[in-house]
Amino acid sequence: MVSSGSKEMLRSLPAVDEILRQEAMRDAVENYPRTLVVRAIRNVLDRNRQAIIKGEIALEPEELDQATLVQEILEELEHLASFTLRRVVNGTGIIVHTNLGRSLLCQDALDRLQLIGSGYSNLEYDLAAGKRGSRYVHAEAILCEITGAEGALVVNNNAGAVVLVLNTLAQGREVVVSRGQLVEIGGSFRIPDIMARSGARLREVGCTNRTHPNDYEAAIGPETALLLDVHASNYQIIGFTAEVGLRELVELGRRHKVPVMQDLGSGCFVDVTRFGLQGEPLVQDSVRSGVDVITFSGDKLLGGTQAGIILARKELIAELRRNPLTRALRVDKLTLTALEATLRLYRDEDAAIQAIPTLKMIATDLKTLEDRAQGLVEALKVNIPESIGVQIMDGSSMVGGGALPVQKLPTKLVAISSKEMSAARLEVRFRGYLTPVIGRVEQELFLLDVRTLQPGDEEIITAAAISVSR
Ligand SMILES: *Cc1c(COP(=O)(O)O)cnc(C)c1O
């Protein structure tokens, strides 16, 4: 039941035209498309109408304040007009942060995107022959050069690469996987589900903590299409454990004439033990092991754009290309452009570490981080009121993106606290800033890890802090 007071309230809500005629709306109509302004007005009127009906607004009609309504409309308009995909400051210290866009592109990739994106290109045109060519040749040469593989194919992402390979090699047949490797990667990618969708049948072997060669051997039969090794990207099984090594698996596959696939996940090309990180397999080593197919992501440790990269022998790559699914998983020209530019940097490992942001952030030493934290603290101190406290603390960063799950890189944190609001409130305010600043709350402090900050972020954080303290 809508009360009579509410009915009166509803009637007193102004009409769209009436609002549009108001002085305060004139600027809005000049600066934004009229359709957007009208939509903002409608949204706000609808919201108010619903609130009145639900009894959430129980004012006298004459109390309905036009100025408040207009203010609400202008805020709604700003919200509607803003981009949904926005730049943010990553203060989490997680380098390959899946929720914050994973890898940042290197300058070479950005330059090539500008060039190729703003003009026509030979995406599917064979310049030597003067006729139709294939988009898949573009990243193949450089991938083979760096990894030593015979052939390569790039698709939309690694999940797609896994589906494509399983579907091509094992549809309607069995794929043998260790129970210790039936991983879930970030919610929507689970090996058993992906297997089912690709049309292959999962044949689990071994136990969660231990799988032996004879477990595989016992499972191999006429139905076996593939042995699959999945890199345990985001967890580690420790204690009484055993997995069959890749070389041993390859040898087993050879003996039984069954191909072997490895889903590497991260796709690391440089030895990261020099930065104190252990145990991330190198793509080049996997190729050398003789495994038949390797898949990995383009935007994890590789540090490029989202892509699924498949390495295999030429005949197998040709077979994959013929699968209609390849068309459905087709890689975009912008992806190929950024990927080729990133991959070329790996010709010189030291240059790659300097130029590829993901690697550079891993390689940043503690002294540099200390200086960066110091710089940020000084910038904050001269700009913000005394009610806001800042200090430098020790902490640890993570590689993220399902790589090197339990290893931490020592880092420096800038801890922010306020006499006037809780750390949780600070976090909300920083996150709500024009350029959102994402950090974490621990022990009543809002923490920003300087390892994942980019050039220019210091100014943004300072401006955000000023805005927060107002
Ligand atoms: C991340 C990951 C995937 C999925 O890769 P995307 O590029 O995100 O599609 C698949 N397998 C493993 C082992 C992974 O770590």
Tab-separated table of C-alpha atoms and ligand atoms in Angstrom:
chain	number	residue	atom	x	y	z
A	1	MET	CA	0.000	0.000	0.000
A	2	VAL	CA	1.294	3.403	-0.951
A	3	SER	CA	0.250	5.922	1.686
A	4	SER	CA	-1.468	9.129	0.657
A	5	GLY	CA	1.569	11.127	1.841
A	6	SER	CA	3.739	9.058	-0.468
A	7	LYS	CA	1.327	9.586	-3.340
A	8	GLU	CA	1.680	13.282	-2.836
A	9	MET	CA	5.452	12.882	-2.705
A	10	LEU	CA	5.420	10.954	-5.972
A	11	ARG	CA	3.365	13.660	-7.618
A	12	SER	CA	5.771	16.310	-6.420
A	13	LEU	CA	8.742	14.721	-8.230
A	14	PRO	CA	9.495	17.041	-11.137
A	15	ALA	CA	9.203	15.942	-14.768
A	16	VAL	CA	12.323	15.358	-16.896
A	17	ASP	CA	11.680	18.496	-18.989
A	18	GLU	CA	11.254	20.603	-15.909
A	19	ILE	CA	14.653	19.484	-14.589
A	20	LEU	CA	16.300	20.068	-17.964
A	21	ARG	CA	15.166	23.701	-17.898
A	22	GLN	CA	16.950	24.366	-14.620
A	23	GLU	CA	19.930	26.688	-14.665
A	24	ALA	CA	22.178	24.126	-12.973
A	25	MET	CA	21.556	21.621	-15.753
A	26	ARG	CA	22.603	23.965	-18.570
A	27	ASP	CA	26.330	23.131	-18.279
A	28	ALA	CA	25.564	19.445	-18.163
A	29	VAL	CA	23.607	19.628	-21.422
A	30	GLU	CA	26.476	21.517	-23.032
A	31	ASN	CA	29.183	19.116	-21.873
A	32	TYR	CA	27.495	15.740	-22.208
A	33	PRO	CA	25.365	14.106	-24.895
A	34	ARG	CA	21.704	14.966	-24.257
A	35	THR	CA	20.696	11.302	-24.224
A	36	LEU	CA	23.118	10.695	-21.351
A	37	VAL	CA	21.770	13.666	-19.382
A	38	VAL	CA	18.202	12.435	-19.855
A	39	ARG	CA	19.226	8.953	-18.769
A	40	ALA	CA	20.854	10.345	-15.611
A	41	ILE	CA	17.692	12.302	-14.779
A	42	ARG	CA	15.498	9.233	-15.349
A	43	ASN	CA	17.751	7.023	-13.189
A	44	VAL	CA	17.654	9.473	-10.295
A	45	LEU	CA	13.906	10.034	-10.580
A	46	ASP	CA	13.332	6.265	-10.694
A	47	ARG	CA	15.509	5.733	-7.653
A	48	ASN	CA	13.634	8.401	-5.715
A	49	ARG	CA	10.283	7.024	-6.856
A	50	GLN	CA	11.224	3.531	-5.635
A	51	ALA	CA	12.507	4.909	-2.330
A	52	ILE	CA	9.249	6.799	-1.759
A	53	ILE	CA	7.156	3.714	-2.556
A	54	LYS	CA	9.208	1.600	-0.168
A	55	GLY	CA	8.795	4.255	2.505
A	56	GLU	CA	12.501	4.981	2.652
A	57	ILE	CA	11.850	8.633	1.972
A	58	ALA	CA	9.117	9.960	4.197
A	59	LEU	CA	9.310	13.700	3.772
A	60	GLU	CA	6.629	16.230	3.341
A	61	PRO	CA	6.314	17.060	-0.377
A	62	GLU	CA	7.542	20.620	0.155
A	63	GLU	CA	10.726	19.181	1.705
A	64	LEU	CA	11.745	17.535	-1.544
A	65	ASP	CA	14.758	19.648	-2.254
A	66	GLN	CA	15.357	20.474	-5.911
A	67	ALA	CA	19.000	21.354	-5.317
A	68	THR	CA	19.687	17.942	-3.760
A	69	LEU	CA	17.952	16.267	-6.664
A	70	VAL	CA	20.050	18.183	-9.198
A	71	GLN	CA	23.230	17.337	-7.271
A	72	GLU	CA	22.238	13.679	-7.337
A	73	ILE	CA	21.638	13.927	-11.091
A	74	LEU	CA	25.045	15.518	-11.737
A	75	GLU	CA	26.767	12.760	-9.771
A	76	GLU	CA	24.811	10.124	-11.663
A	77	LEU	CA	25.825	11.811	-14.924
A	78	GLU	CA	29.498	11.738	-13.980
A	79	HIS	CA	29.146	8.072	-13.106
A	80	LEU	CA	27.417	7.252	-16.418
A	81	ALA	CA	29.977	9.219	-18.431
A	82	SER	CA	33.063	7.671	-16.845
A	83	PHE	CA	34.908	4.735	-18.370
A	84	THR	CA	34.247	1.418	-16.679
A	85	LEU	CA	37.738	0.133	-17.501
A	86	ARG	CA	40.089	2.539	-15.786
A	87	ARG	CA	43.703	2.968	-14.833
A	88	VAL	CA	44.374	2.116	-11.167
A	89	VAL	CA	47.416	2.269	-8.906
A	90	ASN	CA	48.516	-1.205	-7.838
A	91	GLY	CA	49.850	-0.948	-4.305
A	92	THR	CA	49.213	-4.606	-3.505
A	93	GLY	CA	52.725	-5.813	-4.294
A	94	ILE	CA	51.243	-8.639	-6.364
A	95	ILE	CA	53.063	-8.223	-9.660
A	96	VAL	CA	50.941	-10.348	-12.000
A	97	HIS	CA	47.618	-9.384	-10.415
A	98	THR	CA	44.861	-11.087	-12.399
A	99	ASN	CA	42.187	-8.709	-11.057
A	100	LEU	CA	44.255	-5.624	-11.897
A	101	GLY	CA	45.136	-6.556	-15.470
A	102	ARG	CA	48.049	-8.979	-15.046
A	103	SER	CA	51.108	-7.820	-16.996
A	104	LEU	CA	51.829	-4.239	-18.053
A	105	LEU	CA	52.959	-3.818	-21.625
A	106	CYS	CA	56.498	-2.769	-22.434
A	107	GLN	CA	57.150	0.471	-24.337
A	108	ASP	CA	58.027	-1.378	-27.560
A	109	ALA	CA	54.652	-3.127	-27.492
A	110	LEU	CA	52.823	0.175	-26.892
A	111	ASP	CA	54.677	1.813	-29.788
A	112	ARG	CA	53.863	-1.051	-32.135
A	113	LEU	CA	50.193	-0.978	-31.057
A	114	GLN	CA	50.049	2.687	-32.046
A	115	LEU	CA	51.635	1.953	-35.430
A	116	ILE	CA	49.748	-1.225	-36.352
A	117	GLY	CA	46.456	-0.166	-34.745
A	118	SER	CA	46.312	3.158	-36.576
A	119	GLY	CA	47.033	1.777	-40.031
A	120	TYR	CA	46.422	-1.186	-42.304
A	121	SER	CA	48.770	-4.136	-41.893
A	122	ASN	CA	49.712	-7.418	-43.532
A	123	LEU	CA	47.792	-9.307	-40.833
A	124	GLU	CA	46.562	-11.944	-43.276
A	125	TYR	CA	48.401	-10.901	-46.405
A	126	ASP	CA	51.466	-12.580	-47.833
A	127	LEU	CA	53.552	-9.650	-49.035
A	128	ALA	CA	55.985	-11.793	-51.055
A	129	ALA	CA	53.253	-13.653	-52.937
A	130	GLY	CA	50.799	-10.758	-53.124
A	131	LYS	CA	47.913	-12.877	-51.903
A	132	ARG	CA	46.059	-14.019	-48.842
A	133	GLY	CA	48.304	-15.150	-45.999
A	134	SER	CA	47.865	-16.347	-42.423
A	135	ARG	CA	47.801	-14.299	-39.241
A	136	TYR	CA	49.411	-17.183	-37.407
A	137	VAL	CA	52.830	-16.700	-39.001
A	138	HIS	CA	53.526	-13.419	-37.217
A	139	ALA	CA	54.473	-14.577	-33.740
A	140	GLU	CA	55.589	-18.055	-34.826
A	141	ALA	CA	59.065	-17.224	-36.082
A	142	ILE	CA	60.136	-15.351	-32.983
A	143	LEU	CA	58.621	-17.967	-30.642
A	144	CYS	CA	60.564	-20.735	-32.389
A	145	GLU	CA	63.715	-18.652	-32.320
A	146	ILE	CA	63.565	-18.023	-28.559
A	147	THR	CA	62.334	-21.406	-27.381
A	148	GLY	CA	63.892	-23.807	-29.870
A	149	ALA	CA	60.469	-25.221	-30.734
A	150	GLU	CA	59.743	-26.392	-34.284
A	151	GLY	CA	56.319	-24.746	-34.557
A	152	ALA	CA	54.064	-22.389	-32.629
A	153	LEU	CA	50.449	-21.237	-32.604
A	154	VAL	CA	48.977	-18.315	-30.676
A	155	VAL	CA	45.320	-18.268	-29.610
A	156	ASN	CA	43.204	-16.034	-27.390
A	157	ASN	CA	44.427	-17.271	-23.989
A	158	ASN	CA	45.996	-20.295	-22.330
A	159	ALA	CA	42.656	-21.754	-21.250
A	160	GLY	CA	41.705	-21.712	-24.937
A	161	ALA	CA	45.040	-23.257	-25.878
A	162	VAL	CA	44.449	-26.162	-23.463
A	163	VAL	CA	40.908	-26.737	-24.798
A	164	LEU	CA	42.143	-26.641	-28.385
A	165	VAL	CA	44.949	-29.148	-27.830
A	166	LEU	CA	42.782	-31.550	-25.805
A	167	ASN	CA	39.993	-31.357	-28.373
A	168	THR	CA	42.364	-31.921	-31.294
A	169	LEU	CA	44.337	-34.790	-29.784
A	170	ALA	CA	41.965	-36.480	-27.381
A	171	GLN	CA	38.293	-35.923	-28.244
A	172	GLY	CA	36.332	-39.007	-27.166
A	173	ARG	CA	39.439	-40.618	-25.710
A	174	GLU	CA	41.343	-40.611	-22.443
A	175	VAL	CA	43.837	-38.120	-21.039
A	176	VAL	CA	45.951	-39.353	-18.137
A	177	VAL	CA	46.601	-36.769	-15.368
A	178	SER	CA	48.105	-37.097	-11.899
A	179	ARG	CA	45.673	-36.424	-9.039
A	180	GLY	CA	48.237	-33.998	-7.663
A	181	GLN	CA	47.776	-31.792	-10.742
A	182	LEU	CA	43.999	-31.446	-11.046
A	183	VAL	CA	44.194	-27.729	-10.406
A	184	GLU	CA	41.729	-24.903	-10.299
A	185	ILE	CA	43.105	-21.586	-11.493
A	186	GLY	CA	41.056	-18.572	-10.442
A	187	GLY	CA	37.522	-19.884	-10.286
A	188	SER	CA	36.605	-20.521	-13.877
A	189	PHE	CA	39.463	-22.746	-14.983
A	190	ARG	CA	39.500	-26.256	-13.556
A	191	ILE	CA	41.329	-29.030	-15.335
A	192	PRO	CA	38.463	-31.586	-14.969
A	193	ASP	CA	35.860	-29.106	-16.303
A	194	ILE	CA	38.062	-27.941	-19.170
A	195	MET	CA	38.720	-31.573	-20.017
A	196	ALA	CA	34.992	-32.352	-20.139
A	197	ARG	CA	34.247	-29.345	-22.373
A	198	SER	CA	37.010	-30.294	-24.767
A	199	GLY	CA	35.397	-33.699	-25.257
A	200	ALA	CA	38.253	-35.670	-23.708
A	201	ARG	CA	37.836	-38.130	-20.839
A	202	LEU	CA	39.854	-37.549	-17.700
A	203	ARG	CA	41.768	-40.542	-16.380
A	204	GLU	CA	43.098	-39.663	-12.919
A	205	VAL	CA	46.089	-41.535	-11.617
A	206	GLY	CA	48.094	-41.612	-8.387
A	207	CYS	CA	47.251	-39.754	-5.210
A	208	THR	CA	47.083	-36.088	-4.234
A	209	ASN	CA	50.579	-36.129	-2.776
A	210	ARG	CA	52.289	-38.968	-4.637
A	211	THR	CA	52.145	-40.257	-8.200
A	212	HIS	CA	54.638	-42.774	-9.631
A	213	PRO	CA	55.584	-43.882	-13.159
A	214	ASN	CA	53.791	-47.191	-12.733
A	215	ASP	CA	50.544	-45.309	-11.959
A	216	TYR	CA	50.703	-43.870	-15.480
A	217	GLU	CA	51.828	-47.174	-16.912
A	218	ALA	CA	48.859	-49.026	-15.398
A	219	ALA	CA	46.422	-46.477	-16.867
A	220	ILE	CA	47.777	-46.490	-20.420
A	221	GLY	CA	45.703	-48.586	-22.813
A	222	PRO	CA	44.034	-48.491	-26.226
A	223	GLU	CA	41.815	-45.567	-25.121
A	224	THR	CA	44.753	-43.375	-24.063
A	225	ALA	CA	45.202	-40.332	-26.289
A	226	LEU	CA	47.508	-38.157	-24.217
A	227	LEU	CA	49.556	-37.866	-21.033
A	228	LEU	CA	49.091	-34.415	-19.487
A	229	ASP	CA	51.438	-32.661	-17.090
A	230	VAL	CA	49.968	-29.545	-15.448
A	231	HIS	CA	52.293	-27.115	-13.741
A	232	ALA	CA	50.960	-26.640	-10.191
A	233	SER	CA	50.889	-22.883	-10.582
A	234	ASN	CA	49.068	-21.579	-7.563
A	235	TYR	CA	49.729	-24.101	-4.800
A	236	GLN	CA	52.433	-26.375	-3.518
A	237	ILE	CA	52.206	-29.840	-2.060
A	238	ILE	CA	54.902	-30.281	0.535
A	239	GLY	CA	55.999	-33.117	2.800
A	240	PHE	CA	55.775	-36.743	1.632
A	241	THR	CA	55.396	-36.056	-2.085
A	242	ALA	CA	56.327	-37.456	-5.477
A	243	GLU	CA	55.474	-36.478	-9.034
A	244	VAL	CA	56.824	-38.004	-12.209
A	245	GLY	CA	59.309	-35.604	-13.810
A	246	LEU	CA	58.704	-34.275	-17.308
A	247	ARG	CA	61.619	-36.177	-18.843
A	248	GLU	CA	60.421	-39.408	-17.317
A	249	LEU	CA	56.884	-38.735	-18.545
A	250	VAL	CA	58.207	-38.079	-22.061
A	251	GLU	CA	60.147	-41.341	-21.959
A	252	LEU	CA	57.005	-43.166	-20.805
A	253	GLY	CA	54.984	-41.612	-23.613
A	254	ARG	CA	57.604	-42.609	-26.204
A	255	ARG	CA	57.634	-46.194	-24.979
A	256	HIS	CA	53.850	-46.449	-25.265
A	257	LYS	CA	53.570	-44.254	-28.386
A	258	VAL	CA	51.328	-41.755	-26.576
A	259	PRO	CA	51.967	-38.008	-26.973
A	260	VAL	CA	52.731	-35.917	-23.888
A	261	MET	CA	51.389	-32.415	-23.233
A	262	GLN	CA	52.541	-29.905	-20.645
A	263	ASP	CA	50.390	-26.990	-19.478
A	264	LEU	CA	53.075	-24.703	-18.114
A	265	GLY	CA	50.752	-21.924	-16.989
A	266	SER	CA	53.129	-19.046	-16.641
A	267	GLY	CA	55.491	-19.232	-19.592
A	268	CYS	CA	58.783	-18.128	-18.119
A	269	PHE	CA	61.726	-17.512	-20.490
A	270	VAL	CA	64.347	-16.199	-18.063
A	271	ASP	CA	65.927	-17.945	-15.125
A	272	VAL	CA	64.352	-16.231	-12.106
A	273	THR	CA	66.549	-18.015	-9.555
A	274	ARG	CA	68.901	-15.044	-9.976
A	275	PHE	CA	66.221	-12.966	-8.221
A	276	GLY	CA	65.888	-15.461	-5.399
A	277	LEU	CA	62.862	-17.270	-6.811
A	278	GLN	CA	62.941	-21.046	-7.026
A	279	GLY	CA	61.297	-23.629	-9.141
A	280	GLU	CA	59.584	-21.864	-12.052
A	281	PRO	CA	60.253	-24.122	-15.037
A	282	LEU	CA	61.743	-22.539	-18.161
A	283	VAL	CA	59.892	-22.896	-21.451
A	284	GLN	CA	63.218	-23.649	-23.207
A	285	ASP	CA	63.862	-26.575	-20.821
A	286	SER	CA	60.426	-27.998	-21.519
A	287	VAL	CA	61.090	-27.817	-25.265
A	288	ARG	CA	64.435	-29.582	-24.789
A	289	SER	CA	62.782	-32.343	-22.744
A	290	GLY	CA	61.078	-33.478	-25.953
A	291	VAL	CA	57.498	-33.040	-24.716
A	292	ASP	CA	55.100	-33.052	-27.698
A	293	VAL	CA	52.953	-30.005	-26.869
A	294	ILE	CA	53.494	-27.110	-24.478
A	295	THR	CA	50.929	-24.421	-23.626
A	296	PHE	CA	51.342	-21.254	-21.560
A	297	SER	CA	49.984	-17.728	-21.059
A	298	GLY	CA	51.225	-14.585	-22.754
A	299	ASP	CA	50.515	-12.267	-19.827
A	300	LYS	CA	51.890	-14.018	-16.774
A	301	LEU	CA	55.675	-14.238	-16.260
A	302	LEU	CA	56.215	-13.755	-19.984
A	303	GLY	CA	55.059	-10.169	-19.415
A	304	GLY	CA	53.148	-9.657	-22.659
A	305	THR	CA	49.496	-9.444	-23.533
A	306	GLN	CA	46.737	-11.975	-22.895
A	307	ALA	CA	47.358	-14.906	-25.216
A	308	GLY	CA	47.607	-18.680	-25.256
A	309	ILE	CA	50.826	-19.943	-26.761
A	310	ILE	CA	51.190	-23.466	-28.091
A	311	LEU	CA	54.567	-24.977	-29.015
A	312	ALA	CA	54.754	-28.266	-30.907
A	313	ARG	CA	56.148	-29.954	-34.002
A	314	LYS	CA	55.106	-28.547	-37.377
A	315	GLU	CA	52.664	-31.364	-38.248
A	316	LEU	CA	50.873	-30.995	-34.952
A	317	ILE	CA	50.639	-27.212	-35.316
A	318	ALA	CA	49.118	-27.756	-38.779
A	319	GLU	CA	46.583	-30.168	-37.282
A	320	LEU	CA	45.675	-27.649	-34.555
A	321	ARG	CA	45.221	-24.923	-37.162
A	322	ARG	CA	42.750	-27.087	-39.079
A	323	ASN	CA	40.518	-27.510	-36.015
A	324	PRO	CA	37.476	-25.174	-36.403
A	325	LEU	CA	37.900	-24.272	-32.726
A	326	THR	CA	41.033	-22.345	-33.707
A	327	ARG	CA	38.783	-19.903	-35.549
A	328	ALA	CA	36.646	-19.505	-32.430
A	329	LEU	CA	39.751	-18.869	-30.333
A	330	ARG	CA	41.324	-16.627	-32.955
A	331	VAL	CA	43.895	-14.183	-31.704
A	332	ASP	CA	43.384	-10.474	-32.389
A	333	LYS	CA	45.850	-8.355	-34.365
A	334	LEU	CA	46.498	-6.126	-31.348
A	335	THR	CA	47.480	-9.182	-29.332
A	336	LEU	CA	49.828	-10.387	-32.060
A	337	THR	CA	51.333	-6.937	-32.343
A	338	ALA	CA	52.054	-6.550	-28.621
A	339	LEU	CA	53.209	-10.140	-28.290
A	340	GLU	CA	55.688	-9.999	-31.160
A	341	ALA	CA	57.154	-6.746	-29.796
A	342	THR	CA	57.520	-8.268	-26.315
A	343	LEU	CA	58.976	-11.558	-27.533
A	344	ARG	CA	61.669	-9.832	-29.627
A	345	LEU	CA	63.082	-8.334	-26.437
A	346	TYR	CA	63.972	-11.829	-25.205
A	347	ARG	CA	66.762	-11.983	-27.765
A	348	ASP	CA	68.791	-10.150	-25.110
A	349	GLU	CA	67.886	-11.396	-21.645
A	350	ASP	CA	69.285	-8.421	-19.725
A	351	ALA	CA	67.515	-5.983	-22.011
A	352	ALA	CA	64.290	-7.965	-21.558
A	353	ILE	CA	64.547	-7.681	-17.772
A	354	GLN	CA	64.954	-3.924	-18.023
A	355	ALA	CA	62.242	-3.366	-20.639
A	356	ILE	CA	59.465	-5.791	-19.667
A	357	PRO	CA	57.619	-4.355	-16.646
A	358	THR	CA	56.725	-7.730	-15.082
A	359	LEU	CA	60.378	-8.835	-15.087
A	360	LYS	CA	61.614	-5.421	-14.071
A	361	MET	CA	59.370	-5.418	-10.998
A	362	ILE	CA	60.627	-8.872	-10.000
A	363	ALA	CA	64.213	-7.718	-10.478
A	364	THR	CA	63.913	-4.438	-8.529
A	365	ASP	CA	66.368	-4.553	-5.608
A	366	LEU	CA	65.660	-3.569	-2.025
A	367	LYS	CA	67.780	-0.409	-2.194
A	368	THR	CA	65.696	0.939	-5.097
A	369	LEU	CA	62.503	0.040	-3.235
A	370	GLU	CA	63.766	1.755	-0.100
A	371	ASP	CA	64.497	4.955	-2.081
A	372	ARG	CA	61.096	4.779	-3.732
A	373	ALA	CA	59.350	4.389	-0.370
A	374	GLN	CA	61.384	7.285	1.031
A	375	GLY	CA	60.404	9.484	-1.905
A	376	LEU	CA	56.729	8.658	-1.468
A	377	VAL	CA	56.794	9.319	2.268
A	378	GLU	CA	58.459	12.700	1.740
A	379	ALA	CA	55.958	13.682	-0.965
A	380	LEU	CA	53.112	12.694	1.351
A	381	LYS	CA	54.488	14.474	4.400
A	382	VAL	CA	54.762	17.877	2.735
A	383	ASN	CA	51.242	17.631	1.339
A	384	ILE	CA	48.971	16.079	3.921
A	385	PRO	CA	47.754	17.248	7.335
A	386	GLU	CA	49.283	15.882	10.535
A	387	SER	CA	46.177	13.818	11.230
A	388	ILE	CA	47.488	11.390	8.623
A	389	GLY	CA	50.510	9.323	9.611
A	390	VAL	CA	52.958	7.718	7.197
A	391	GLN	CA	55.816	5.329	7.855
A	392	ILE	CA	57.977	2.801	6.011
A	393	MET	CA	57.734	-0.869	6.918
A	394	ASP	CA	59.252	-4.139	5.753
A	395	GLY	CA	57.002	-6.501	3.853
A	396	SER	CA	56.904	-9.026	1.068
A	397	SER	CA	55.660	-8.904	-2.511
A	398	MET	CA	54.368	-11.823	-4.551
A	399	VAL	CA	54.755	-12.686	-8.222
A	400	GLY	CA	51.064	-13.681	-8.518
A	401	GLY	CA	49.234	-14.870	-11.612
A	402	GLY	CA	49.517	-18.405	-10.403
A	403	ALA	CA	53.315	-18.330	-10.534
A	404	LEU	CA	55.655	-19.168	-7.685
A	405	PRO	CA	52.815	-19.482	-5.172
A	406	VAL	CA	54.627	-19.583	-1.859
A	407	GLN	CA	57.650	-17.448	-2.564
A	408	LYS	CA	57.971	-13.920	-1.353
A	409	LEU	CA	60.173	-11.060	-2.464
A	410	PRO	CA	61.316	-8.762	0.373
A	411	THR	CA	59.947	-5.269	-0.151
A	412	LYS	CA	59.169	-1.893	1.438
A	413	LEU	CA	55.671	-0.794	2.364
A	414	VAL	CA	54.370	2.693	2.940
A	415	ALA	CA	51.890	2.461	5.807
A	416	ILE	CA	49.207	5.152	6.059
A	417	SER	CA	47.015	5.743	9.085
A	418	SER	CA	44.606	8.454	10.140
A	419	LYS	CA	43.550	9.868	13.482
A	420	GLU	CA	40.122	10.533	12.015
A	421	MET	CA	39.183	7.308	10.290
A	422	SER	CA	39.818	3.583	10.460
A	423	ALA	CA	42.243	1.848	8.100
A	424	ALA	CA	39.252	0.102	6.512
A	425	ARG	CA	37.692	3.512	5.789
A	426	LEU	CA	41.008	4.803	4.415
A	427	GLU	CA	41.148	1.831	2.078
A	428	VAL	CA	37.639	2.595	0.794
A	429	ARG	CA	38.489	6.274	0.256
A	430	PHE	CA	41.736	5.569	-1.608
A	431	ARG	CA	39.936	2.959	-3.712
A	432	GLY	CA	37.213	5.497	-4.482
A	433	TYR	CA	39.642	8.165	-5.703
A	434	LEU	CA	39.474	9.440	-9.294
A	435	THR	CA	42.392	7.150	-10.130
A	436	PRO	CA	41.721	4.355	-7.657
A	437	VAL	CA	44.607	3.449	-5.348
A	438	ILE	CA	44.462	-0.218	-4.392
A	439	GLY	CA	46.286	-1.376	-1.261
A	440	ARG	CA	45.548	-3.612	1.672
A	441	VAL	CA	44.677	-3.248	5.345
A	442	GLU	CA	46.695	-4.932	8.044
A	443	GLN	CA	46.758	-4.158	11.756
A	444	GLU	CA	44.883	-0.869	11.405
A	445	LEU	CA	47.225	0.405	8.672
A	446	PHE	CA	46.544	1.050	5.000
A	447	LEU	CA	49.558	-0.504	3.247
A	448	LEU	CA	51.013	0.267	-0.163
A	449	ASP	CA	53.807	-1.952	-1.508
A	450	VAL	CA	56.095	0.268	-3.569
A	451	ARG	CA	57.329	-2.625	-5.761
A	452	THR	CA	54.257	-2.506	-8.005
A	453	LEU	CA	54.076	1.295	-8.255
A	454	GLN	CA	54.685	2.819	-11.690
A	455	PRO	CA	56.207	6.135	-12.737
A	456	GLY	CA	53.678	8.861	-11.915
A	457	ASP	CA	51.907	6.837	-9.225
A	458	GLU	CA	53.571	8.840	-6.443
A	459	GLU	CA	51.747	11.987	-7.602
A	460	ILE	CA	48.445	10.123	-7.831
A	461	ILE	CA	48.832	8.669	-4.330
A	462	THR	CA	49.699	12.085	-2.930
A	463	ALA	CA	46.687	13.700	-4.610
A	464	ALA	CA	44.501	10.850	-3.336
A	465	ALA	CA	45.836	11.327	0.206
A	466	ILE	CA	45.049	15.058	0.059
A	467	SER	CA	41.534	14.314	-1.153
A	468	VAL	CA	41.051	11.635	1.507
A	469	SER	CA	42.159	13.927	4.323
A	470	ARG	CA	39.747	16.726	3.393
B	1	LIG	C1	46.904	-19.431	-15.706
B	1	LIG	C2	46.846	-20.848	-16.105
B	1	LIG	C3	45.963	-21.255	-17.110
B	1	LIG	C4	45.021	-20.295	-17.780
B	1	LIG	O1	45.712	-19.370	-18.562
B	1	LIG	P1	44.964	-18.053	-19.121
B	1	LIG	O2	45.983	-17.393	-19.977
B	1	LIG	O3	44.585	-17.278	-17.918
B	1	LIG	O4	43.783	-18.509	-19.886
B	1	LIG	C5	45.957	-22.582	-17.457
B	1	LIG	N1	46.780	-23.465	-16.868
B	1	LIG	C6	47.657	-23.118	-15.888
B	1	LIG	C7	48.522	-24.160	-15.260
B	1	LIG	C8	47.714	-21.785	-15.476
B	1	LIG	O5	48.560	-21.416	-14.508
